[in-house]
């Protein structure tokens, strides 16, 4: 029970990796605050937890909502955020609205979360953000994904210096079969992507949300881990 007596906020708890992190934190003894934009998805996660939990609807890319959230949520120990909004395609065809949505989820949300949580998080607490392997393994059409993930990693390191001793880390997943994240591709393209990644990656499979949840618990509980990017990707980007 590594998180016994701890309060953990999970933003993005309604799906994928965030849902799995919420379950793992609860099983490790934490009281969990489940946050995201969709009440129904958050309630579905809450139903999976046996320990203390509360559901909070929050758009983390809206500063006023984030400020009000932390004013009402009270003291806490750890915050994990998986917020993400895809923007893929050639830069020549990229609309500003898509870019802005990606920035909102991966850059503005972490900025607002850190800004408004900094005075309330426990001094031995931690923030864990999710970037992604495209930060350092770009492909045609991933420019905005690469940009926001790289930016988030740089921001995380800068905040680890500025907010010490509070710890900040980023986790960089490879291709993970997390449900909603790859649905936009359609079933056939998704299966091809998963098969290709599993063939190339030294781990010989795609990731599972549980792989990322266990890394997140490590990031939350290891007192000497800060300012780093943990690549949890089966080695796929090496190939
Ligand atoms: N799965 C992969 O293969 C993979 C690969 C590389 C990187 N990653 C990164 O890993 C993280 C988790 O991925 P995942 O697979 O779990 O994706 P996911 O299921 O799409 O999770 C993203 C979560 O963020 C929430 N969210 C988005 N914008 C938000 C906002 N403004 N405020 C509050 N919540 C917001 C979404 O919920 P609502 O829409 O209900 O708010 C959703 O629950 C993401 O950052 C992703 O970029 C994943």
mmCIF file of C-alpha atoms and ligand atoms in Angstrom:
data_model
loop_
_atom_site.group_PDB
_atom_site.id
_atom_site.type_symbol
_atom_site.label_atom_id
_atom_site.label_comp_id
_atom_site.label_asym_id
_atom_site.label_seq_id
_atom_site.Cartn_x
_atom_site.Cartn_y
_atom_site.Cartn_z
ATOM 1 C CA UNK A 1 0.000 0.000 0.000
ATOM 2 C CA UNK A 2 2.540 2.522 -1.248
ATOM 3 C CA UNK A 3 -0.002 5.348 -1.338
ATOM 4 C CA UNK A 4 -1.775 4.678 1.969
ATOM 5 C CA UNK A 5 -3.034 7.967 3.402
ATOM 6 C CA UNK A 6 -2.184 9.908 0.230
ATOM 7 C CA UNK A 7 -4.555 11.952 -1.893
ATOM 8 C CA UNK A 8 -4.015 11.637 -5.647
ATOM 9 C CA UNK A 9 -5.657 13.757 -8.365
ATOM 10 C CA UNK A 10 -5.890 12.137 -11.803
ATOM 11 C CA UNK A 11 -6.827 14.442 -14.691
ATOM 12 C CA UNK A 12 -7.928 12.338 -17.668
ATOM 13 C CA UNK A 13 -9.288 9.654 -15.353
ATOM 14 C CA UNK A 14 -12.257 8.898 -17.588
ATOM 15 C CA UNK A 15 -10.372 6.811 -20.138
ATOM 16 C CA UNK A 16 -7.283 4.906 -21.183
ATOM 17 C CA UNK A 17 -4.116 5.290 -19.175
ATOM 18 C CA UNK A 18 -5.648 7.832 -16.759
ATOM 19 C CA UNK A 19 -8.397 5.362 -15.820
ATOM 20 C CA UNK A 20 -5.807 2.654 -15.209
ATOM 21 C CA UNK A 21 -3.670 5.029 -13.100
ATOM 22 C CA UNK A 22 -6.723 5.879 -10.989
ATOM 23 C CA UNK A 23 -7.424 2.187 -10.370
ATOM 24 C CA UNK A 24 -3.761 1.457 -9.544
ATOM 25 C CA UNK A 25 -3.509 4.437 -7.168
ATOM 26 C CA UNK A 26 -6.673 3.341 -5.407
ATOM 27 C CA UNK A 27 -5.409 -0.234 -5.088
ATOM 28 C CA UNK A 28 -2.203 1.218 -3.597
ATOM 29 C CA UNK A 29 -4.283 2.829 -0.844
ATOM 30 C CA UNK A 30 -4.800 6.387 -2.145
ATOM 31 C CA UNK A 31 -7.903 8.488 -1.957
ATOM 32 C CA UNK A 32 -8.425 9.471 -5.619
ATOM 33 C CA UNK A 33 -9.936 12.571 -7.215
ATOM 34 C CA UNK A 34 -11.087 11.670 -10.734
ATOM 35 C CA UNK A 35 -11.145 14.645 -13.090
ATOM 36 C CA UNK A 36 -11.852 15.178 -16.780
ATOM 37 C CA UNK A 37 -14.426 16.800 -18.994
ATOM 38 C CA UNK A 38 -17.039 14.025 -19.147
ATOM 39 C CA UNK A 39 -18.981 13.150 -15.999
ATOM 40 C CA UNK A 40 -20.220 9.830 -17.418
ATOM 41 C CA UNK A 41 -16.723 8.520 -18.201
ATOM 42 C CA UNK A 42 -15.483 9.597 -14.774
ATOM 43 C CA UNK A 43 -18.403 7.833 -13.064
ATOM 44 C CA UNK A 44 -17.527 4.670 -15.022
ATOM 45 C CA UNK A 45 -13.993 4.854 -13.627
ATOM 46 C CA UNK A 46 -15.287 5.607 -10.132
ATOM 47 C CA UNK A 47 -17.310 2.386 -10.295
ATOM 48 C CA UNK A 48 -14.045 0.441 -10.706
ATOM 49 C CA UNK A 49 -12.539 1.844 -7.484
ATOM 50 C CA UNK A 50 -13.190 0.318 -4.082
ATOM 51 C CA UNK A 51 -11.506 2.981 -1.934
ATOM 52 C CA UNK A 52 -12.353 6.638 -1.337
ATOM 53 C CA UNK A 53 -12.873 8.618 -4.529
ATOM 54 C CA UNK A 54 -14.614 11.714 -5.817
ATOM 55 C CA UNK A 55 -15.561 12.808 -9.318
ATOM 56 C CA UNK A 56 -14.881 16.358 -10.515
ATOM 57 C CA UNK A 57 -15.753 17.637 -13.966
ATOM 58 C CA UNK A 58 -12.934 19.894 -15.152
ATOM 59 C CA UNK A 59 -11.658 21.312 -18.430
ATOM 60 C CA UNK A 60 -7.999 21.703 -17.478
ATOM 61 C CA UNK A 61 -7.327 24.003 -20.429
ATOM 62 C CA UNK A 62 -9.612 26.716 -18.994
ATOM 63 C CA UNK A 63 -7.705 28.680 -16.360
ATOM 64 C CA UNK A 64 -10.744 29.887 -14.400
ATOM 65 C CA UNK A 65 -11.964 26.282 -14.038
ATOM 66 C CA UNK A 66 -8.545 25.102 -12.871
ATOM 67 C CA UNK A 67 -8.301 27.924 -10.305
ATOM 68 C CA UNK A 68 -11.784 27.101 -8.941
ATOM 69 C CA UNK A 69 -10.961 23.372 -8.902
ATOM 70 C CA UNK A 70 -7.921 23.819 -6.671
ATOM 71 C CA UNK A 71 -9.700 26.305 -4.418
ATOM 72 C CA UNK A 72 -12.368 23.695 -3.676
ATOM 73 C CA UNK A 73 -10.421 20.441 -3.817
ATOM 74 C CA UNK A 74 -8.221 21.013 -0.765
ATOM 75 C CA UNK A 75 -4.754 19.656 0.033
ATOM 76 C CA UNK A 76 -3.368 16.723 -1.939
ATOM 77 C CA UNK A 77 -0.150 14.771 -2.443
ATOM 78 C CA UNK A 78 0.181 13.828 -6.114
ATOM 79 C CA UNK A 79 -1.249 14.983 -9.426
ATOM 80 C CA UNK A 80 -1.192 12.989 -12.658
ATOM 81 C CA UNK A 81 -2.432 14.432 -15.935
ATOM 82 C CA UNK A 82 -2.901 12.592 -19.234
ATOM 83 C CA UNK A 83 -4.698 15.387 -21.091
ATOM 84 C CA UNK A 84 -4.256 15.129 -24.826
ATOM 85 C CA UNK A 85 -5.909 16.221 -28.049
ATOM 86 C CA UNK A 86 -4.623 14.831 -31.334
ATOM 87 C CA UNK A 87 -3.519 17.018 -34.266
ATOM 88 C CA UNK A 88 -1.943 15.072 -37.090
ATOM 89 C CA UNK A 89 -1.380 15.720 -40.771
ATOM 90 C CA UNK A 90 0.944 17.695 -43.029
ATOM 91 C CA UNK A 91 1.745 21.170 -41.712
ATOM 92 C CA UNK A 92 0.608 22.678 -45.043
ATOM 93 C CA UNK A 93 -2.907 21.407 -44.308
ATOM 94 C CA UNK A 94 -2.939 22.031 -40.562
ATOM 95 C CA UNK A 95 -5.722 24.357 -39.402
ATOM 96 C CA UNK A 96 -5.102 26.773 -36.555
ATOM 97 C CA UNK A 97 -8.032 25.359 -34.599
ATOM 98 C CA UNK A 98 -6.442 21.864 -34.531
ATOM 99 C CA UNK A 99 -3.134 23.312 -33.393
ATOM 100 C CA UNK A 100 -4.863 25.336 -30.688
ATOM 101 C CA UNK A 101 -6.699 22.245 -29.359
ATOM 102 C CA UNK A 102 -3.411 20.327 -29.151
ATOM 103 C CA UNK A 103 -1.727 23.254 -27.385
ATOM 104 C CA UNK A 104 -4.675 23.591 -24.989
ATOM 105 C CA UNK A 105 -4.547 19.956 -23.876
ATOM 106 C CA UNK A 106 -0.783 19.374 -23.757
ATOM 107 C CA UNK A 107 0.620 22.823 -22.927
ATOM 108 C CA UNK A 108 -1.986 25.164 -21.463
ATOM 109 C CA UNK A 109 -3.519 22.482 -19.237
ATOM 110 C CA UNK A 110 -0.194 21.522 -17.572
ATOM 111 C CA UNK A 111 0.707 25.207 -17.203
ATOM 112 C CA UNK A 112 -2.613 26.017 -15.473
ATOM 113 C CA UNK A 113 -2.463 22.873 -13.344
ATOM 114 C CA UNK A 114 1.023 23.612 -12.044
ATOM 115 C CA UNK A 115 0.331 27.324 -11.594
ATOM 116 C CA UNK A 116 -2.789 26.808 -9.461
ATOM 117 C CA UNK A 117 -1.704 23.640 -7.648
ATOM 118 C CA UNK A 118 1.785 24.757 -6.649
ATOM 119 C CA UNK A 119 0.695 26.387 -3.394
ATOM 120 C CA UNK A 120 -1.539 23.455 -2.413
ATOM 121 C CA UNK A 121 0.450 20.314 -3.211
ATOM 122 C CA UNK A 122 2.323 18.608 -0.345
ATOM 123 C CA UNK A 123 6.050 19.554 -0.263
ATOM 124 C CA UNK A 124 6.982 15.885 -0.764
ATOM 125 C CA UNK A 125 4.356 15.564 -3.507
ATOM 126 C CA UNK A 126 4.685 15.152 -7.256
ATOM 127 C CA UNK A 127 3.263 16.032 -10.640
ATOM 128 C CA UNK A 128 3.393 13.444 -13.427
ATOM 129 C CA UNK A 129 2.579 14.522 -16.968
ATOM 130 C CA UNK A 130 2.244 12.434 -20.115
ATOM 131 C CA UNK A 131 4.218 13.352 -23.225
ATOM 132 C CA UNK A 132 4.810 10.777 -25.989
ATOM 133 C CA UNK A 133 7.445 9.184 -28.177
ATOM 134 C CA UNK A 134 6.822 11.607 -31.062
ATOM 135 C CA UNK A 135 8.764 14.218 -29.066
ATOM 136 C CA UNK A 136 11.974 12.601 -30.270
ATOM 137 C CA UNK A 137 10.811 10.200 -33.005
ATOM 138 C CA UNK A 138 8.931 12.377 -35.455
ATOM 139 C CA UNK A 139 7.369 11.126 -38.681
ATOM 140 C CA UNK A 140 5.723 13.040 -41.517
ATOM 141 C CA UNK A 141 2.452 14.424 -40.179
ATOM 142 C CA UNK A 142 3.408 14.424 -36.486
ATOM 143 C CA UNK A 143 4.862 17.941 -36.262
ATOM 144 C CA UNK A 144 2.308 19.332 -33.805
ATOM 145 C CA UNK A 145 2.306 16.171 -31.687
ATOM 146 C CA UNK A 146 6.113 16.302 -31.615
ATOM 147 C CA UNK A 147 6.047 19.985 -30.705
ATOM 148 C CA UNK A 148 3.584 19.744 -27.818
ATOM 149 C CA UNK A 149 5.184 16.619 -26.349
ATOM 150 C CA UNK A 150 8.657 18.150 -26.557
ATOM 151 C CA UNK A 151 7.356 21.385 -25.063
ATOM 152 C CA UNK A 152 5.697 19.528 -22.199
ATOM 153 C CA UNK A 153 8.923 17.664 -21.428
ATOM 154 C CA UNK A 154 10.905 20.931 -21.338
ATOM 155 C CA UNK A 155 8.249 22.578 -19.140
ATOM 156 C CA UNK A 156 8.303 19.619 -16.740
ATOM 157 C CA UNK A 157 12.077 19.870 -16.304
ATOM 158 C CA UNK A 158 11.924 23.643 -15.801
ATOM 159 C CA UNK A 159 9.212 23.278 -13.165
ATOM 160 C CA UNK A 160 11.181 20.565 -11.342
ATOM 161 C CA UNK A 161 13.871 23.185 -10.838
ATOM 162 C CA UNK A 162 11.507 26.038 -9.982
ATOM 163 C CA UNK A 163 9.154 24.181 -7.614
ATOM 164 C CA UNK A 164 11.683 21.973 -5.800
ATOM 165 C CA UNK A 165 11.380 20.028 -3.535
ATOM 166 C CA UNK A 166 8.057 19.174 -5.186
ATOM 167 C CA UNK A 167 8.938 16.639 -7.894
ATOM 168 C CA UNK A 168 7.842 16.805 -11.526
ATOM 169 C CA UNK A 169 8.317 14.081 -14.118
ATOM 170 C CA UNK A 170 6.997 13.222 -17.552
ATOM 171 C CA UNK A 171 6.188 9.760 -18.836
ATOM 172 C CA UNK A 172 6.604 9.161 -22.547
ATOM 173 C CA UNK A 173 4.502 6.220 -23.752
ATOM 174 C CA UNK A 174 5.109 4.316 -26.952
ATOM 175 C CA UNK A 175 2.132 2.891 -28.810
ATOM 176 C CA UNK A 176 -0.325 1.739 -26.138
ATOM 177 C CA UNK A 177 -3.590 -0.102 -26.708
ATOM 178 C CA UNK A 178 -5.496 2.209 -24.405
ATOM 179 C CA UNK A 179 -8.885 2.307 -26.109
ATOM 180 C CA UNK A 180 -10.044 5.763 -27.094
ATOM 181 C CA UNK A 181 -6.655 7.186 -28.080
ATOM 182 C CA UNK A 182 -6.324 5.249 -31.363
ATOM 183 C CA UNK A 183 -10.041 5.014 -32.214
ATOM 184 C CA UNK A 184 -9.723 7.951 -34.596
ATOM 185 C CA UNK A 185 -7.664 5.742 -36.961
ATOM 186 C CA UNK A 186 -10.464 3.219 -37.514
ATOM 187 C CA UNK A 187 -10.169 -0.493 -36.721
ATOM 188 C CA UNK A 188 -8.101 -1.616 -39.747
ATOM 189 C CA UNK A 189 -5.461 1.111 -39.570
ATOM 190 C CA UNK A 190 -5.207 0.657 -35.802
ATOM 191 C CA UNK A 191 -4.604 -3.079 -36.116
ATOM 192 C CA UNK A 192 -1.917 -2.460 -38.773
ATOM 193 C CA UNK A 193 -0.206 0.118 -36.541
ATOM 194 C CA UNK A 194 -0.274 -2.198 -33.523
ATOM 195 C CA UNK A 195 1.043 -5.150 -35.554
ATOM 196 C CA UNK A 196 3.845 -3.066 -37.056
ATOM 197 C CA UNK A 197 4.870 -1.645 -33.668
ATOM 198 C CA UNK A 198 4.800 -5.106 -32.044
ATOM 199 C CA UNK A 199 6.960 -6.484 -34.863
ATOM 200 C CA UNK A 200 9.579 -3.710 -34.570
ATOM 201 C CA UNK A 201 9.657 -2.987 -30.840
ATOM 202 C CA UNK A 202 12.204 -4.954 -28.812
ATOM 203 C CA UNK A 203 9.428 -5.719 -26.296
ATOM 204 C CA UNK A 204 7.594 -7.444 -29.221
ATOM 205 C CA UNK A 205 4.225 -6.043 -28.272
ATOM 206 C CA UNK A 206 2.367 -2.768 -27.910
ATOM 207 C CA UNK A 207 1.949 -1.225 -24.490
ATOM 208 C CA UNK A 208 -0.892 -1.867 -22.079
ATOM 209 C CA UNK A 209 -2.335 0.825 -19.800
ATOM 210 C CA UNK A 210 -1.082 -1.236 -16.827
ATOM 211 C CA UNK A 211 2.535 -0.771 -18.066
ATOM 212 C CA UNK A 212 2.064 2.985 -17.831
ATOM 213 C CA UNK A 213 0.152 2.866 -14.542
ATOM 214 C CA UNK A 214 2.986 0.995 -12.820
ATOM 215 C CA UNK A 215 5.499 3.568 -14.150
ATOM 216 C CA UNK A 216 3.247 6.338 -12.838
ATOM 217 C CA UNK A 217 3.166 4.803 -9.369
ATOM 218 C CA UNK A 218 6.957 4.616 -9.496
ATOM 219 C CA UNK A 219 7.151 8.300 -10.494
ATOM 220 C CA UNK A 220 4.792 9.255 -7.670
ATOM 221 C CA UNK A 221 6.545 7.271 -4.961
ATOM 222 C CA UNK A 222 10.281 7.392 -5.736
ATOM 223 C CA UNK A 223 11.561 10.381 -3.722
ATOM 224 C CA UNK A 224 14.750 10.726 -5.804
ATOM 225 C CA UNK A 225 13.033 10.914 -9.204
ATOM 226 C CA UNK A 226 12.472 14.420 -10.524
ATOM 227 C CA UNK A 227 12.935 16.458 -13.687
ATOM 228 C CA UNK A 228 13.098 13.385 -15.873
ATOM 229 C CA UNK A 229 11.280 11.807 -18.793
ATOM 230 C CA UNK A 230 10.563 8.117 -18.340
ATOM 231 C CA UNK A 231 10.243 6.392 -21.708
ATOM 232 C CA UNK A 232 7.839 3.487 -21.265
ATOM 233 C CA UNK A 233 7.654 2.385 -24.862
ATOM 234 C CA UNK A 234 8.881 -1.183 -25.259
ATOM 235 C CA UNK A 235 11.903 0.245 -27.059
ATOM 236 C CA UNK A 236 9.765 0.850 -30.158
ATOM 237 C CA UNK A 237 11.186 4.286 -30.985
ATOM 238 C CA UNK A 238 14.718 2.804 -31.146
ATOM 239 C CA UNK A 239 13.799 0.962 -34.310
HETATM 240 N N1 LIG B 1 -2.083 5.629 -26.128
HETATM 241 C C1 LIG B 1 -0.937 5.805 -26.775
HETATM 242 O O1 LIG B 1 -0.531 4.982 -27.617
HETATM 243 C C2 LIG B 1 -0.079 7.019 -26.501
HETATM 244 C C3 LIG B 1 1.107 7.202 -27.237
HETATM 245 C C4 LIG B 1 1.893 8.329 -26.979
HETATM 246 C C5 LIG B 1 1.492 9.243 -26.015
HETATM 247 N N2 LIG B 1 0.334 9.031 -25.330
HETATM 248 C C6 LIG B 1 -0.083 10.034 -24.337
HETATM 249 O O2 LIG B 1 -0.463 9.404 -23.132
HETATM 250 C C7 LIG B 1 -1.530 10.140 -22.528
HETATM 251 C C8 LIG B 1 -2.700 9.219 -22.202
HETATM 252 O O3 LIG B 1 -3.144 8.630 -23.414
HETATM 253 P P1 LIG B 1 -4.445 7.709 -23.483
HETATM 254 O O4 LIG B 1 -4.156 6.647 -24.444
HETATM 255 O O5 LIG B 1 -4.935 7.371 -22.128
HETATM 256 O O6 LIG B 1 -5.465 8.737 -24.197
HETATM 257 P P2 LIG B 1 -6.949 9.162 -23.862
HETATM 258 O O7 LIG B 1 -7.747 7.965 -23.470
HETATM 259 O O8 LIG B 1 -7.428 9.969 -25.030
HETATM 260 O O9 LIG B 1 -6.789 10.084 -22.562
HETATM 261 C C9 LIG B 1 -6.731 11.468 -22.569
HETATM 262 C C10 LIG B 1 -7.627 11.957 -21.432
HETATM 263 O O10 LIG B 1 -7.477 13.348 -21.285
HETATM 264 C C11 LIG B 1 -8.768 13.909 -21.020
HETATM 265 N N3 LIG B 1 -8.721 15.295 -21.449
HETATM 266 C C12 LIG B 1 -8.397 15.765 -22.679
HETATM 267 N N4 LIG B 1 -8.434 17.090 -22.686
HETATM 268 C C13 LIG B 1 -8.781 17.471 -21.428
HETATM 269 C C14 LIG B 1 -8.983 18.718 -20.799
HETATM 270 N N5 LIG B 1 -8.840 19.869 -21.476
HETATM 271 N N6 LIG B 1 -9.303 18.744 -19.500
HETATM 272 C C15 LIG B 1 -9.455 17.596 -18.794
HETATM 273 N N7 LIG B 1 -9.284 16.376 -19.331
HETATM 274 C C16 LIG B 1 -8.957 16.330 -20.637
HETATM 275 C C17 LIG B 1 -9.734 13.060 -21.830
HETATM 276 O O11 LIG B 1 -11.003 13.022 -21.266
HETATM 277 P P3 LIG B 1 -12.210 13.963 -21.682
HETATM 278 O O12 LIG B 1 -12.177 14.084 -23.179
HETATM 279 O O13 LIG B 1 -13.420 13.273 -21.133
HETATM 280 O O14 LIG B 1 -11.963 15.242 -20.976
HETATM 281 C C18 LIG B 1 -9.100 11.682 -21.683
HETATM 282 O O15 LIG B 1 -9.637 11.002 -20.556
HETATM 283 C C19 LIG B 1 -1.902 11.262 -23.490
HETATM 284 O O16 LIG B 1 -1.260 12.449 -23.089
HETATM 285 C C20 LIG B 1 -1.318 10.788 -24.811
HETATM 286 O O17 LIG B 1 -0.958 11.848 -25.680
HETATM 287 C C21 LIG B 1 -0.468 7.950 -25.550
#
